[in-house]
Coordinates of C-alpha atoms in Angstrom, one line a residue:
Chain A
X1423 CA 125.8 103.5 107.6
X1424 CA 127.1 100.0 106.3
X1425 CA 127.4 99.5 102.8
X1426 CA 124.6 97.6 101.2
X1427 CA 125.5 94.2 99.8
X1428 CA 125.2 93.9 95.7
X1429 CA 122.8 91.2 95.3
X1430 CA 120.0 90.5 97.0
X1431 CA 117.6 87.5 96.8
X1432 CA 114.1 86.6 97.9
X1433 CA 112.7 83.4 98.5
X1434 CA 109.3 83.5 98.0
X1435 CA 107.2 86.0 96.0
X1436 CA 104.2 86.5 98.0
X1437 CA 103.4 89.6 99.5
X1438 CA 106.2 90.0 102.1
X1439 CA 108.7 88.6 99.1
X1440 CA 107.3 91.0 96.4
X1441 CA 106.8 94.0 98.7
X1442 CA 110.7 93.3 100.1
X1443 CA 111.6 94.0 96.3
X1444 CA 109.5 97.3 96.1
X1445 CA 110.5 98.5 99.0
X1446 CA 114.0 97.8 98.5
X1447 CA 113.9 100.0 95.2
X1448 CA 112.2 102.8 96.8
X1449 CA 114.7 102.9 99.6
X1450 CA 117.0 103.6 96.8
X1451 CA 118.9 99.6 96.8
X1452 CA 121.0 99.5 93.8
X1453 CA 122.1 96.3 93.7
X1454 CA 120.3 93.9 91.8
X1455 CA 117.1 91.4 92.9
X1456 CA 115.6 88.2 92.4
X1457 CA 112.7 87.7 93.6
X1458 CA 112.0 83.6 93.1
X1459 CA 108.4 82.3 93.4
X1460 CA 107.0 78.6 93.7
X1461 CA 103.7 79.8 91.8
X1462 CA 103.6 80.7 88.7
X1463 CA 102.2 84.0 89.0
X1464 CA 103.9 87.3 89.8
X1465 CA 103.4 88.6 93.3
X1466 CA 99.4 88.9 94.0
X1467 CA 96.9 90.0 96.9
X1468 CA 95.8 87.1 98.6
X1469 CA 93.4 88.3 100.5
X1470 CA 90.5 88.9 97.8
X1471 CA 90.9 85.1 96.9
X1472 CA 88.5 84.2 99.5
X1473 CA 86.2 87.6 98.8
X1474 CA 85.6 89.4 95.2
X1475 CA 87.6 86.8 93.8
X1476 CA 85.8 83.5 94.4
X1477 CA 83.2 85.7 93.9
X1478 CA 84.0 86.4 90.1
X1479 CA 84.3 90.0 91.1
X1480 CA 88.0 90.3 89.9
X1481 CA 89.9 88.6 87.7
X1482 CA 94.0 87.6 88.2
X1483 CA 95.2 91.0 86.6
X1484 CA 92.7 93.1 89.1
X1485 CA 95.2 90.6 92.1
X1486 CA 98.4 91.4 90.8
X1487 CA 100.5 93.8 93.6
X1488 CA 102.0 95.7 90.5
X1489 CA 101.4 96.4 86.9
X1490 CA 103.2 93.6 84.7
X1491 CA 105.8 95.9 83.5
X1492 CA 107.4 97.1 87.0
X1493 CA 109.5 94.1 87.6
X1494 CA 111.2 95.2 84.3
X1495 CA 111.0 98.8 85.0
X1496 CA 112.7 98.6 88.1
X1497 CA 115.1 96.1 87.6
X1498 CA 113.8 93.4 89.5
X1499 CA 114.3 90.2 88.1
X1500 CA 110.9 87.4 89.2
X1501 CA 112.2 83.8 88.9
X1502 CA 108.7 82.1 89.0
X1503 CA 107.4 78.6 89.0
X1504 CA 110.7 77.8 90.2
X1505 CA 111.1 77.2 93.8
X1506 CA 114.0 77.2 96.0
X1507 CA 115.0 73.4 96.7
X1508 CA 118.7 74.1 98.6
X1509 CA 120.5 77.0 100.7
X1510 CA 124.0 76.5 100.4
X1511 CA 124.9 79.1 103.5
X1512 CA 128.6 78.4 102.9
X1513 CA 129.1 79.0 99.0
X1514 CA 126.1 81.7 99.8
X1515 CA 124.4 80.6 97.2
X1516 CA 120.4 78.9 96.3
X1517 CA 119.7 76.3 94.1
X1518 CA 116.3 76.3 92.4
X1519 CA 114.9 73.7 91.4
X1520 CA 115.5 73.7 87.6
X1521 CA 118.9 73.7 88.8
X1522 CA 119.7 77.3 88.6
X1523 CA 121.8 78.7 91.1
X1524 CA 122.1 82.6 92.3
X1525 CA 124.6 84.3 94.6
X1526 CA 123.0 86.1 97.2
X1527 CA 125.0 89.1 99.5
X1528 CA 121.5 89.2 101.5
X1529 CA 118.9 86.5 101.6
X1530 CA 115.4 87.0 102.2
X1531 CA 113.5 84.3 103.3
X1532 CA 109.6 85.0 102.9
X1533 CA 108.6 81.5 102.2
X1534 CA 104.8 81.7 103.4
X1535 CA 102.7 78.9 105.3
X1536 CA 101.2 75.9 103.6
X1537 CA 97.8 75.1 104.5
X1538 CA 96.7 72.2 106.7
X1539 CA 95.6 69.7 104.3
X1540 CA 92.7 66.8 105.3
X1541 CA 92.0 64.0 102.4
X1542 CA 88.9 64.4 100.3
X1543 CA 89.1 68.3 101.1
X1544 CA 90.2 71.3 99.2
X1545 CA 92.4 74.6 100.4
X1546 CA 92.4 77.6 99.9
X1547 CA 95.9 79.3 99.9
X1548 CA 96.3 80.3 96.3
X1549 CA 95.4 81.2 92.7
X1550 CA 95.3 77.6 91.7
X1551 CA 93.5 76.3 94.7
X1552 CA 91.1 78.9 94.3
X1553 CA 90.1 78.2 90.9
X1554 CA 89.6 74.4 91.9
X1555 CA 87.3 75.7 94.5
X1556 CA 85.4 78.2 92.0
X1557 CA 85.3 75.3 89.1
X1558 CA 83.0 72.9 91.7
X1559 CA 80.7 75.8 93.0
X1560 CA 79.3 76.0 88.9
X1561 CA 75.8 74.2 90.1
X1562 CA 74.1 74.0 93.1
X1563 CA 76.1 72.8 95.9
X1564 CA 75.9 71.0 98.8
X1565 CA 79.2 72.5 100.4
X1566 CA 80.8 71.9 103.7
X1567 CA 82.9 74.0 105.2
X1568 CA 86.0 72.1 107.7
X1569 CA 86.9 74.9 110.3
X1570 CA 85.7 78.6 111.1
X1571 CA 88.2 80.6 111.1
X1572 CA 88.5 83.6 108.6
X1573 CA 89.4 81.7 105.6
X1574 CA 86.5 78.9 105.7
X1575 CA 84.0 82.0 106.9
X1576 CA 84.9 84.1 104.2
X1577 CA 84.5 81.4 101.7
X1578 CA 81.5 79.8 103.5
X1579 CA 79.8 83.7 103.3
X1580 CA 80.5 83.5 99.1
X1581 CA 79.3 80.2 98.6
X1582 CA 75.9 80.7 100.5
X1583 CA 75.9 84.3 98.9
X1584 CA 75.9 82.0 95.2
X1585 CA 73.2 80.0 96.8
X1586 CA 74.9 76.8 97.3
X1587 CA 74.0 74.8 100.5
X1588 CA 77.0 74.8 103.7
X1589 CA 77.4 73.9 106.7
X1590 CA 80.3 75.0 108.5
X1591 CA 82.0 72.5 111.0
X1592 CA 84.1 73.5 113.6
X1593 CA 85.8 71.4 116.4
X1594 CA 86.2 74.7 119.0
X1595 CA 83.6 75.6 120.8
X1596 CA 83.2 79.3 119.1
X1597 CA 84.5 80.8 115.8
X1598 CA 87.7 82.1 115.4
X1599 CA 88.9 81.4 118.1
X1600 CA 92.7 82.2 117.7
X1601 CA 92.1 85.7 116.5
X1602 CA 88.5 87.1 117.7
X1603 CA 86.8 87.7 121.3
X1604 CA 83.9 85.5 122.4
X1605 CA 81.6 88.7 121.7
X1606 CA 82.3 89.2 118.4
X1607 CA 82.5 85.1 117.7
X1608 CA 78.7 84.8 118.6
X1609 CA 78.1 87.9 116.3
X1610 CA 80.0 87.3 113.2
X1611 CA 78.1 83.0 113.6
X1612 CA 75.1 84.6 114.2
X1613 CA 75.0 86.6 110.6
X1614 CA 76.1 83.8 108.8
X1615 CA 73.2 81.7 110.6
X1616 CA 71.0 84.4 109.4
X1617 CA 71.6 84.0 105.8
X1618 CA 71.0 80.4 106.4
X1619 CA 74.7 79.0 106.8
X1620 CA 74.4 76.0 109.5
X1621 CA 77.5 76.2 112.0
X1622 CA 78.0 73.3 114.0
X1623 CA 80.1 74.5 117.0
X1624 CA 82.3 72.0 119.3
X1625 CA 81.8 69.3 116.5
X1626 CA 84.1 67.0 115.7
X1627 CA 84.7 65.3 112.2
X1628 CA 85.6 61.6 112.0
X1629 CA 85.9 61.1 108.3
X1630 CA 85.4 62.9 104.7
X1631 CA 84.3 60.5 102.4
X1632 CA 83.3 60.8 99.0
X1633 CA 80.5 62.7 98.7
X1634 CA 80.3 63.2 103.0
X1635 CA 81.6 63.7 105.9
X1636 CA 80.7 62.1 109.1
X1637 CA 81.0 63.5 112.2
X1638 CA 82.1 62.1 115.6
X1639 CA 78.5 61.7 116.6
X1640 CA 77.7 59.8 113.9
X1641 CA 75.8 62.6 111.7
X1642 CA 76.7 62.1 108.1
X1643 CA 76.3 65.7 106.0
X1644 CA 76.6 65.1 102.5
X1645 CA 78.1 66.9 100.4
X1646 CA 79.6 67.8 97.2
X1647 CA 82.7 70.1 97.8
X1648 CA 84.2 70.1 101.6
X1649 CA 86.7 73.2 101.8
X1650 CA 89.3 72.6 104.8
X1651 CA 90.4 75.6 106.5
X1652 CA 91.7 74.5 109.4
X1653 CA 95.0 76.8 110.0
X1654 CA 98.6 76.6 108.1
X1655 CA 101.8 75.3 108.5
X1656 CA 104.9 77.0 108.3
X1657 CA 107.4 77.0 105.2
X1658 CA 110.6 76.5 107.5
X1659 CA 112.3 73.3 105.9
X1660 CA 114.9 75.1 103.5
X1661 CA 115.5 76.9 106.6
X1662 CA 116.0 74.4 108.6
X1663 CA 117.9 72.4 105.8
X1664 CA 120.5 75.0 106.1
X1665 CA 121.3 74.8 109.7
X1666 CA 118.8 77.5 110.5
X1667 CA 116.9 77.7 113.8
X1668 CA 113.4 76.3 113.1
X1669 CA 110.6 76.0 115.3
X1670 CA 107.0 76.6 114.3
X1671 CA 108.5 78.9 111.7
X1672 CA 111.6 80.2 110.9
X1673 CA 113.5 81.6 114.0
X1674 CA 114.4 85.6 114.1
X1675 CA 115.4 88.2 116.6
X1676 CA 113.8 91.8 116.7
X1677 CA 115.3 92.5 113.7
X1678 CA 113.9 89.7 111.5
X1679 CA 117.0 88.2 111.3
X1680 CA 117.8 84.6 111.5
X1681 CA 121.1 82.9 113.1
X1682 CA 122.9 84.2 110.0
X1683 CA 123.2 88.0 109.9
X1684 CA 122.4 87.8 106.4
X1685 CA 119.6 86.0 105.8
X1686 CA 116.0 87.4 107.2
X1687 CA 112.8 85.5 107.4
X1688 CA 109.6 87.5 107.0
X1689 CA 105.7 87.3 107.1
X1690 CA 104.0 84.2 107.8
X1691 CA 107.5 82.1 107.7
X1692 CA 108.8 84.3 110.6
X1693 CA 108.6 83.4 114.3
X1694 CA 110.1 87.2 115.3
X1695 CA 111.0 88.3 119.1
X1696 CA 107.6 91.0 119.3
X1697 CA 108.8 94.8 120.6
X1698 CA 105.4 94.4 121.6
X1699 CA 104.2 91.7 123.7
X1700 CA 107.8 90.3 124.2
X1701 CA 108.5 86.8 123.6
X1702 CA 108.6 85.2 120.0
X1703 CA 105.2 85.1 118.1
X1704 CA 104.0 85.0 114.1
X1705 CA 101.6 86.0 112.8
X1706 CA 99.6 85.8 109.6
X1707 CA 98.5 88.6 108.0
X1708 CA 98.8 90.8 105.2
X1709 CA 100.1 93.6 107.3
X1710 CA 103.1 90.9 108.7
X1711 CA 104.3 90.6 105.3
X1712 CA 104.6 94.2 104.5
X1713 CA 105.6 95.7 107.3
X1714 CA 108.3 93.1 107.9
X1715 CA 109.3 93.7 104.2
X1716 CA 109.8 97.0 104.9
X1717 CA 111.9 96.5 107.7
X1718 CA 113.9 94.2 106.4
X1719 CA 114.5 96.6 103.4
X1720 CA 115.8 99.2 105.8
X1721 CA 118.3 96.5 107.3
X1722 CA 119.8 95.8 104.0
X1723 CA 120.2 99.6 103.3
X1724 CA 122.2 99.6 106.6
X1725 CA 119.3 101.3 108.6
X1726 CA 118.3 98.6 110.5
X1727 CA 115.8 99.3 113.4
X1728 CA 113.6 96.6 115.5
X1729 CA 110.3 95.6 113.5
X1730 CA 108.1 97.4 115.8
X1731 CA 104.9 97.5 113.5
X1732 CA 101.2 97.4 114.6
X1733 CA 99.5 94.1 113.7
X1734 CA 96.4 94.5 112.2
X1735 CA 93.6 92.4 110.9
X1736 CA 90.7 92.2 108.7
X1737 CA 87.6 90.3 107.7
X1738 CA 84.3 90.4 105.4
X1739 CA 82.0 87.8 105.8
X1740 CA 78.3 88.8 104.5
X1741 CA 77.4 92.1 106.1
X1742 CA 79.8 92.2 108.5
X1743 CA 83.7 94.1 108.1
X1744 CA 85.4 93.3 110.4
X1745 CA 88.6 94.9 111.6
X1746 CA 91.1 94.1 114.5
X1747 CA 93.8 96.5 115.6
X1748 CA 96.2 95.1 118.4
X1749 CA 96.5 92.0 119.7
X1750 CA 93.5 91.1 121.4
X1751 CA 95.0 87.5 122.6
X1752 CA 95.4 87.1 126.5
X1753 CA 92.9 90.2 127.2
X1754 CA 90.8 89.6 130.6
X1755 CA 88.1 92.7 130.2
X1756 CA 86.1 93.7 126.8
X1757 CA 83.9 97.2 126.7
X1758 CA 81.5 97.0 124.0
X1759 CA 80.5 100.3 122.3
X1760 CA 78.3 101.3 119.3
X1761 CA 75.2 99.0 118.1
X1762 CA 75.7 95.9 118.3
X1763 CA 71.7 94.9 117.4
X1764 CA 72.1 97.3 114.2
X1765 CA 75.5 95.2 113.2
X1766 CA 77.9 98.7 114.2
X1767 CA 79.8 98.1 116.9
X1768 CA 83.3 98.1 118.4
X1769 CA 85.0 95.7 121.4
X1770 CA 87.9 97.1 123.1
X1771 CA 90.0 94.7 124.7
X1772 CA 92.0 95.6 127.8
X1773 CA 94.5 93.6 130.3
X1774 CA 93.9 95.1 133.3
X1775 CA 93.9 98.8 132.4
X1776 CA 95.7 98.6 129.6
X1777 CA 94.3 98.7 126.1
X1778 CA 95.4 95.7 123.7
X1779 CA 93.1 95.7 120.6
X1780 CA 90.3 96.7 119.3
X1781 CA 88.3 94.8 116.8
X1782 CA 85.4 96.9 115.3
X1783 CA 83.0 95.2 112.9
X1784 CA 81.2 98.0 110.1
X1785 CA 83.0 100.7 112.5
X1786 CA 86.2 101.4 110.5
X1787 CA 86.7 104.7 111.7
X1788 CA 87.1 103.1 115.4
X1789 CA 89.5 100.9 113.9
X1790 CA 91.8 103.4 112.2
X1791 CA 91.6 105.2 115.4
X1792 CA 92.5 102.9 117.5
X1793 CA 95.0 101.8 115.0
X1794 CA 96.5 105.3 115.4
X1795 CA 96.1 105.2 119.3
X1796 CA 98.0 101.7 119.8
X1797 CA 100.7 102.4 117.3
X1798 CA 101.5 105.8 119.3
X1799 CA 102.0 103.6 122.4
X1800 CA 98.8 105.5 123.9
X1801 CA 96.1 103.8 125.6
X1802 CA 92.4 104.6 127.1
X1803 CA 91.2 103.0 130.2
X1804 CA 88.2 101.1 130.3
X1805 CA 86.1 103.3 132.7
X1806 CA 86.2 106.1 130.2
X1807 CA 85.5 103.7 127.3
X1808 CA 82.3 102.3 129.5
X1809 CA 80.9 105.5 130.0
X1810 CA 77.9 106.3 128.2
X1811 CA 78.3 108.3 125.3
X1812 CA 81.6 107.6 124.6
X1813 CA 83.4 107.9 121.0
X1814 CA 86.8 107.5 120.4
X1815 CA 87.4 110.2 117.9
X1816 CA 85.8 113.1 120.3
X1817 CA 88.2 111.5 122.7
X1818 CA 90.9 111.8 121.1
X1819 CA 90.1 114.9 119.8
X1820 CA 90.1 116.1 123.3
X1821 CA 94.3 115.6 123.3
X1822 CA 93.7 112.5 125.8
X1823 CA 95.4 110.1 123.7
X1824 CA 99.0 111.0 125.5
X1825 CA 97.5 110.0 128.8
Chain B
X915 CA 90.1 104.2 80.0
X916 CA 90.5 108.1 81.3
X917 CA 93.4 109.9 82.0
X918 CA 93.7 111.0 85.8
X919 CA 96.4 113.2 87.1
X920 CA 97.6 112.8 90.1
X921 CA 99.1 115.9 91.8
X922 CA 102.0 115.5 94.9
X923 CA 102.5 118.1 97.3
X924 CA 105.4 119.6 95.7
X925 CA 103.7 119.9 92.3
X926 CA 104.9 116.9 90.7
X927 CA 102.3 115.4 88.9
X928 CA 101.5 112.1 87.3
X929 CA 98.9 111.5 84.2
X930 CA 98.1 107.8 84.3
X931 CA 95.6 105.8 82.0
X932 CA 93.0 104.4 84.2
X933 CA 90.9 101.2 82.9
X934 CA 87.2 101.3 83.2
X935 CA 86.1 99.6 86.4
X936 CA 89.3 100.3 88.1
X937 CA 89.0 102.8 90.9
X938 CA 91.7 106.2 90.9
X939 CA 92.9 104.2 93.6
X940 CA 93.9 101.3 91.6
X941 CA 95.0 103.7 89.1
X942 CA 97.6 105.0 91.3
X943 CA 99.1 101.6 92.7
X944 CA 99.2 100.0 89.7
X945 CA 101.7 102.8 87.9
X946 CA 103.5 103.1 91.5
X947 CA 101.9 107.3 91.9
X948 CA 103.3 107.4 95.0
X949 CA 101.4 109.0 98.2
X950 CA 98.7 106.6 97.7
X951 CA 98.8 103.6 100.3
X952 CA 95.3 101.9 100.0
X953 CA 96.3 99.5 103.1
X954 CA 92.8 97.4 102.5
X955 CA 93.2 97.5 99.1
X956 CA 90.3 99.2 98.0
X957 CA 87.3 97.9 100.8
X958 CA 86.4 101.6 102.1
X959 CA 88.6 100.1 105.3
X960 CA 91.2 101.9 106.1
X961 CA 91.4 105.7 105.1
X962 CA 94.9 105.4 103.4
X963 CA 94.1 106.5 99.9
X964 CA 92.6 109.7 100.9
X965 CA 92.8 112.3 97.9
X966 CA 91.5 115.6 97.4
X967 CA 89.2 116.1 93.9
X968 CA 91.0 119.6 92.7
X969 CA 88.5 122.4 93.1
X970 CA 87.7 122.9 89.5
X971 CA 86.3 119.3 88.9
X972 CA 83.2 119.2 87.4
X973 CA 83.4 115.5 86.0
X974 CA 80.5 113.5 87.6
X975 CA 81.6 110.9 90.8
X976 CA 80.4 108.4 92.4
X977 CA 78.1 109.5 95.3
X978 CA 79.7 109.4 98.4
X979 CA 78.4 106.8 100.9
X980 CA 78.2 106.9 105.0
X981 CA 81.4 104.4 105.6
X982 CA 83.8 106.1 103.3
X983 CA 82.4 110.1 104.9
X984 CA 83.2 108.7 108.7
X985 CA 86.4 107.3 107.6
X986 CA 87.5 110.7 105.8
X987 CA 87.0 111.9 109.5
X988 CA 89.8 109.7 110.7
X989 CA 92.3 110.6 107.9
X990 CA 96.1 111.6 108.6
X991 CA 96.1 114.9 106.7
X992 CA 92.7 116.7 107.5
X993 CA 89.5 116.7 105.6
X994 CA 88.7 118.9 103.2
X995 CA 85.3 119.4 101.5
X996 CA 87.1 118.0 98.3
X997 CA 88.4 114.8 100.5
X998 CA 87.7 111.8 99.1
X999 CA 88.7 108.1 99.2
X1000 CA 90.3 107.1 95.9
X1001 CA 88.9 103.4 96.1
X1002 CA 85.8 104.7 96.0
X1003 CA 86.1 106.8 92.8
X1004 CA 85.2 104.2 90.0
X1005 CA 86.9 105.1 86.5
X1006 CA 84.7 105.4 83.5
X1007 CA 85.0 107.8 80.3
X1008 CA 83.0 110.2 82.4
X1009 CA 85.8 111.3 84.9
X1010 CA 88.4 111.3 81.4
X1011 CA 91.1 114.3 83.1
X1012 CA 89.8 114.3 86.4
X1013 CA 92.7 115.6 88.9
X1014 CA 93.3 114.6 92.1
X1015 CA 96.3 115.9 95.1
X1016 CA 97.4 113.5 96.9
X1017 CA 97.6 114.4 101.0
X1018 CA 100.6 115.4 102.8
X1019 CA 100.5 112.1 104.5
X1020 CA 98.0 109.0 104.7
X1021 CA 98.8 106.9 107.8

């Protein structure tokens, strides 16, 4: 085993950045860590932003990854409001931007995305932009929504939940698009149409205005909040700013490492060669960030293997959980099982025989099954999934998992 | 606030003040118990912060509902009829000393 390097630091203290530092110290790291954040917050869950928290169902403390007092505890020093501006690859040093500089032996960049930004809109990324959002939705609202994928869903689902008018616009022809099959698309549009959320599909916006936005046919919605969620960008320019290979995101090989043996790139930064579908892809997602963190932890501790890790997905948008395990992108042949009238139902996503994903929505038992299936390698052809009657945990019950 | 224990497999145990509100899940995360991976963070999603309520419990929980009994049949270390998921064991002055062992393994 190589030695572990004395210091290392962390750019970025989102969840791949803060879990990098807790995982380091549970792999037993001993040198010290700086974990250094652009927000001012210690490392939270983003995910609930969008969910209990624009809902007022959690408060910043019930985000926060760890309890105030583990940083400390552990020896983990959280440089915050303070972000990187310069690697210096050659002293092997960063600069931050009040100036301060720190040494690094290993560098960890987990710098995050930054969302697509339209004027006269607000994101919805962080703490801050959050809040914003939450401060306009105090009266009734006429709200609408730019883009359907998870993030303006999820938010579109709270704010019709608090009673406020939306309409979600979307310039695709079906709803999350990037991530979800056709099937579940028309389902998850058709709850939210239920609860009296307008999606316009395949509709294109010319202009926000103040207090509207027009739309390529002319229709003018009016409105008094527009939320843009219409995908992210990213962080790769201090990468790139140091000579590193850039390209939509920062550049790595199987082991999450950029051009520099030394310095990593993790979570939604990292475009990482994929054990899994070869060729280089990134993805966003809390699981990314964590299981790249913990990878990456290993490598430090000289126990470096190929990131290898199971993506996995989730949603909640009104009734409807929704869960992906695998891949599904590039599958030719979906079997539906369960109840799909009912809202219980799971789509299994094959290419050819083989089994990529499966994205279950109020089935998580499907979803942790086939979570467990996929990551073993193992697979289930589509015939036997078609057949009627068929569940996947008397299925794999029956041992027929190693087929 | 209620004191929860949390019991590993080799006997080590943990006593932790829990908030009201906060779930024995959160309990556990937030005072790093480990053993306790809550991969959704708390939804009834995922099945990863299976515990089981020790035998003598006789503190009043939270009524288990149908999503959280079919993922306890999809847990890594088997279910017991003491299985429960942590997330979904709300803390109040009611459960003050409950005790909980944490599985052998959870993914």
């Amino acid at each position: 085993m190589a030695a572990a390097s004395s210091s290392v630091v962390v750019v970025g203290a989102g969840h791949a950045g803060g879990q990098v530092a807790v995982s380091l110290r549970e792999q037993g790291y001993r040198g010290s860590i700086t974990v250094v954040g652009a927000e001012p917050v210690a490392p939270y869950q983003r995910p609930p932003l969008t969910k209990a928290y624009l809902a007022g169902k959690t408060d910043v403390e019930g985000l926060l990854m760890q309890k105030e007092s583990y940083y400390e505890d552990n020896d983990i020093e959280l440089v915050l409001d303070d972000p990187v501006a310069v690697i210096d690859r050659a002293a092997r040093v960063v600069v931050l931007s009040s100036g301060r500089t720190l040494v690094f032996g290993d560098l960890v960049l987990a710098t995050g995305a930054t969302p697509r930004t339209l004027p006269g809109t607000l994101s919805l990324r962080t703490i801050a932009d959050t809040d914003a959002v939450r401060a306009r939705l105090d009266g009734p609202s006429r709200v609408v929504v730019i883009g359907a994928g998870f993030i303006g869903l999820e938010f579109a689902a709270v704010a019709r939940e608090q009673g406020h008018d939306v309409t979600v616009v979307e310039a695709l022809p079906r709803a999350m698009a990037r991530a979800v099959t056709a099937f579940t698309s028309a389902h998850v549009v058709a709850e939210h149409e239920k609860t009296g959320v307008r999606v316009l599909l395949g509709t294109q916006v010319k202009a926000v205005r103040t207090g509207a936005v027009e739309l390529a046919d002319g229709t003018v919605l009016l409105a008094d909040l527009v939320v843009a969620g219409i995908g992210v960008v990213p962080n790769a320019e201090l990468a790139a700013g140091a000579g590193l290979t850039v390209g939509d995101g920062i550049v790595v090989d199987a082991h999450l490492r950029t051009d520099d043996p030394s310095i990593y790139a993790i979570g939604d930064c990292a475009r990482f060669s994929s054990t899994r579908t070869g060729g280089r892809i990134r993805l966003e997602s809390v699981q990314n960030a964590t299981d790249q963190a913990t990878c990456v932890a290993a490598s430090i501790m000289g126990s470096a293997e190929p990131y290898t890790g199971l993506p996995w997905f989730w949603s909640e948008q009104h009734a409807v959980k929704l869960q992906i395990a695998g891949l599904v992108d590039g599958h030719d042949h979906t079997v539906v099982t369960g109840d799909p009238d009912g809202g219980r139902f799971s789509v299994f996503c094959f290419r050819g025989d083989r089994l990529l994903g499966v994205e279950s929505v109020n089935k998580p038992a499907d979803y942790m099954l086939a979570r467990r299936l996929l990551s073993a390698g193992g697979t289930v052809s589509p015939a036997v999934v078609a057949a009627p009657g068929f569940d996947l945990r008397t299925y794999l019950q029956g041992g027929a998992a190693a087929a | 606030m209620a004191k929860i224990t949390y019991i590993q497999t080799d006997g080590t145990s943990t006593i932790v003040d829990v908030k009201d509100g906060d779930s024995v899940m959160r309990g556990a995360k937030l005072n790093g118990v480990p053993g306790i991976v809550a991969e959704c963070g708390g939804g009834a999603s995922c099945g990863t912060c299976h515990v089981y309520v020790d035998k003598d419990n006789t503190r009043p929980l939270s009524t288990m509902h149908a999503v959280e009994d079919e993922l306890l049949y999809c847990t890594a270390s088997p279910r017991l009829d003491n299985s429960r998921l942590s997330c979904q064991i709300p803390v109040s002055d009611d459960v003050d000393g409950l005790v909980v062992h944490v599985p052998e393994k959870q993914i």
